[in-house]
């Protein structure tokens, strides 16, 4: 059997319950808007969000994306468009602001998957070097790593930095 020294992990729905985190964050948006919601509404958002990001990966929104945007403008556009994809009755500019609220809420409360921290601690105790590789926003990833225990990890590689 091959001996491994480095172990690399994704965060979302591997070490932390990203679906629960997204439900929490969108509930904060609904609270801010004063809109009613229930668990089925939160589930619908997660489904919509997953669908949106798949479409983004398949370049299905390229025809409506403004060209020549900076990294920050692209991030704001994609996030605002994500919120508008679900909350279709709101203006795009409002959805950009709602996405900022959503992203702040994503950092407020993290939900580690049961047993993830203890498993990672055990692996580190066995001498493995643990890394995070994520395609999520770097600032959100940092908060998630802190919730798990940042001392467990040697480093993080985030797609937005690569």
GROMACS .gro file of C-alpha atoms in nm:
model
  162
    1UNK     CA    1   0.000   0.000   0.000
    2UNK     CA    2   0.130   0.348  -0.091
    3UNK     CA    3   0.214   0.576   0.199
    4UNK     CA    4   0.057   0.922   0.180
    5UNK     CA    5   0.202   1.231   0.343
    6UNK     CA    6  -0.040   1.499   0.222
    7UNK     CA    7  -0.418   1.484   0.241
    8UNK     CA    8  -0.630   1.740   0.060
    9UNK     CA    9  -0.990   1.818   0.145
   10UNK     CA   10  -1.270   2.021  -0.005
   11UNK     CA   11  -1.475   2.221   0.245
   12UNK     CA   12  -1.830   2.253   0.119
   13UNK     CA   13  -2.045   1.950   0.198
   14UNK     CA   14  -1.728   1.755   0.278
   15UNK     CA   15  -1.610   1.906   0.607
   16UNK     CA   16  -1.882   2.167   0.660
   17UNK     CA   17  -2.252   2.147   0.584
   18UNK     CA   18  -2.264   2.412   0.314
   19UNK     CA   19  -2.634   2.353   0.246
   20UNK     CA   20  -2.717   2.434   0.607
   21UNK     CA   21  -2.489   2.739   0.589
   22UNK     CA   22  -2.662   2.864   0.272
   23UNK     CA   23  -3.004   2.814   0.430
   24UNK     CA   24  -2.894   3.017   0.731
   25UNK     CA   25  -2.757   3.296   0.508
   26UNK     CA   26  -3.063   3.321   0.282
   27UNK     CA   27  -3.289   3.320   0.589
   28UNK     CA   28  -3.102   3.634   0.700
   29UNK     CA   29  -3.182   3.791   0.360
   30UNK     CA   30  -3.551   3.701   0.398
   31UNK     CA   31  -3.549   3.844   0.752
   32UNK     CA   32  -3.395   4.166   0.619
   33UNK     CA   33  -3.661   4.187   0.346
   34UNK     CA   34  -3.938   4.107   0.596
   35UNK     CA   35  -4.049   3.818   0.375
   36UNK     CA   36  -4.206   3.497   0.502
   37UNK     CA   37  -4.020   3.172   0.444
   38UNK     CA   38  -4.019   2.813   0.561
   39UNK     CA   39  -3.791   2.511   0.525
   40UNK     CA   40  -3.922   2.437   0.175
   41UNK     CA   41  -3.831   2.793   0.067
   42UNK     CA   42  -3.480   2.747   0.206
   43UNK     CA   43  -3.450   2.411   0.028
   44UNK     CA   44  -3.567   2.578  -0.294
   45UNK     CA   45  -3.291   2.838  -0.260
   46UNK     CA   46  -3.022   2.569  -0.223
   47UNK     CA   47  -3.158   2.392  -0.531
   48UNK     CA   48  -3.168   2.721  -0.725
   49UNK     CA   49  -2.817   2.813  -0.610
   50UNK     CA   50  -2.677   2.476  -0.721
   51UNK     CA   51  -2.851   2.514  -1.057
   52UNK     CA   52  -2.722   2.869  -1.097
   53UNK     CA   53  -2.357   2.775  -1.038
   54UNK     CA   54  -2.382   2.480  -1.279
   55UNK     CA   55  -2.515   2.719  -1.543
   56UNK     CA   56  -2.234   2.963  -1.465
   57UNK     CA   57  -1.979   2.682  -1.513
   58UNK     CA   58  -2.142   2.600  -1.847
   59UNK     CA   59  -2.119   2.967  -1.954
   60UNK     CA   60  -2.496   2.997  -1.987
   61UNK     CA   61  -2.492   3.356  -1.857
   62UNK     CA   62  -2.207   3.479  -2.076
   63UNK     CA   63  -2.453   3.656  -2.307
   64UNK     CA   64  -2.574   3.881  -2.022
   65UNK     CA   65  -2.245   3.926  -1.835
   66UNK     CA   66  -2.087   4.269  -1.892
   67UNK     CA   67  -1.739   4.247  -2.042
   68UNK     CA   68  -1.421   4.402  -1.905
   69UNK     CA   69  -1.511   4.380  -1.536
   70UNK     CA   70  -1.251   4.371  -1.260
   71UNK     CA   71  -1.232   4.068  -1.030
   72UNK     CA   72  -1.442   4.248  -0.766
   73UNK     CA   73  -1.700   4.362  -1.024
   74UNK     CA   74  -1.724   4.006  -1.158
   75UNK     CA   75  -1.773   3.872  -0.805
   76UNK     CA   76  -2.048   4.129  -0.736
   77UNK     CA   77  -2.215   4.063  -1.071
   78UNK     CA   78  -2.213   3.683  -1.025
   79UNK     CA   79  -2.344   3.710  -0.668
   80UNK     CA   80  -2.614   3.961  -0.756
   81UNK     CA   81  -2.717   3.751  -1.053
   82UNK     CA   82  -2.734   3.443  -0.826
   83UNK     CA   83  -2.974   3.619  -0.590
   84UNK     CA   84  -3.182   3.753  -0.879
   85UNK     CA   85  -3.197   3.403  -1.027
   86UNK     CA   86  -3.394   3.305  -0.716
   87UNK     CA   87  -3.562   3.634  -0.618
   88UNK     CA   88  -3.674   3.733  -0.966
   89UNK     CA   89  -3.897   4.023  -0.854
   90UNK     CA   90  -3.606   4.237  -0.734
   91UNK     CA   91  -3.395   4.477  -0.938
   92UNK     CA   92  -3.042   4.365  -1.011
   93UNK     CA   93  -2.887   4.648  -0.807
   94UNK     CA   94  -3.094   4.540  -0.505
   95UNK     CA   95  -2.981   4.179  -0.558
   96UNK     CA   96  -2.616   4.288  -0.555
   97UNK     CA   97  -2.676   4.445  -0.212
   98UNK     CA   98  -2.870   4.138  -0.093
   99UNK     CA   99  -2.580   3.919  -0.202
  100UNK     CA  100  -2.344   4.125   0.015
  101UNK     CA  101  -2.575   4.061   0.311
  102UNK     CA  102  -2.591   3.693   0.215
  103UNK     CA  103  -2.211   3.665   0.198
  104UNK     CA  104  -2.171   3.831   0.539
  105UNK     CA  105  -2.426   3.588   0.684
  106UNK     CA  106  -2.230   3.297   0.531
  107UNK     CA  107  -1.941   3.391   0.762
  108UNK     CA  108  -2.155   3.432   1.075
  109UNK     CA  109  -2.243   3.073   1.147
  110UNK     CA  110  -2.060   2.766   1.019
  111UNK     CA  111  -2.194   2.410   1.053
  112UNK     CA  112  -1.913   2.151   1.064
  113UNK     CA  113  -2.020   1.801   0.963
  114UNK     CA  114  -2.042   1.572   1.264
  115UNK     CA  115  -1.709   1.403   1.329
  116UNK     CA  116  -1.512   1.612   1.077
  117UNK     CA  117  -1.295   1.794   1.333
  118UNK     CA  118  -1.215   1.482   1.532
  119UNK     CA  119  -1.130   1.287   1.216
  120UNK     CA  120  -0.902   1.567   1.098
  121UNK     CA  121  -0.738   1.584   1.441
  122UNK     CA  122  -0.679   1.208   1.434
  123UNK     CA  123  -0.526   1.231   1.086
  124UNK     CA  124  -0.297   1.516   1.191
  125UNK     CA  125  -0.198   1.312   1.496
  126UNK     CA  126  -0.094   1.031   1.263
  127UNK     CA  127   0.147   1.271   1.093
  128UNK     CA  128  -0.046   1.365   0.782
  129UNK     CA  129  -0.020   1.720   0.648
  130UNK     CA  130  -0.373   1.845   0.585
  131UNK     CA  131  -0.462   2.093   0.312
  132UNK     CA  132  -0.783   2.262   0.201
  133UNK     CA  133  -0.854   2.303  -0.169
  134UNK     CA  134  -1.162   2.511  -0.244
  135UNK     CA  135  -1.337   2.682  -0.531
  136UNK     CA  136  -1.542   2.889  -0.286
  137UNK     CA  137  -1.466   3.249  -0.185
  138UNK     CA  138  -1.143   3.270   0.013
  139UNK     CA  139  -1.285   3.478   0.302
  140UNK     CA  140  -1.572   3.233   0.350
  141UNK     CA  141  -1.325   2.943   0.340
  142UNK     CA  142  -1.112   3.104   0.612
  143UNK     CA  143  -1.416   3.126   0.843
  144UNK     CA  144  -1.503   2.762   0.772
  145UNK     CA  145  -1.146   2.650   0.847
  146UNK     CA  146  -1.153   2.847   1.173
  147UNK     CA  147  -1.476   2.669   1.271
  148UNK     CA  148  -1.303   2.335   1.216
  149UNK     CA  149  -0.975   2.447   1.386
  150UNK     CA  150  -0.731   2.624   1.159
  151UNK     CA  151  -0.432   2.475   1.346
  152UNK     CA  152  -0.513   2.139   1.185
  153UNK     CA  153  -0.426   2.259   0.836
  154UNK     CA  154  -0.090   2.323   0.675
  155UNK     CA  155  -0.231   2.552   0.408
  156UNK     CA  156  -0.528   2.636   0.185
  157UNK     CA  157  -0.544   2.666  -0.191
  158UNK     CA  158  -0.837   2.879  -0.310
  159UNK     CA  159  -0.926   2.897  -0.679
  160UNK     CA  160  -0.973   3.274  -0.664
  161UNK     CA  161  -0.604   3.310  -0.565
  162UNK     CA  162  -0.481   3.063  -0.825
   0.00000   0.00000   0.00000
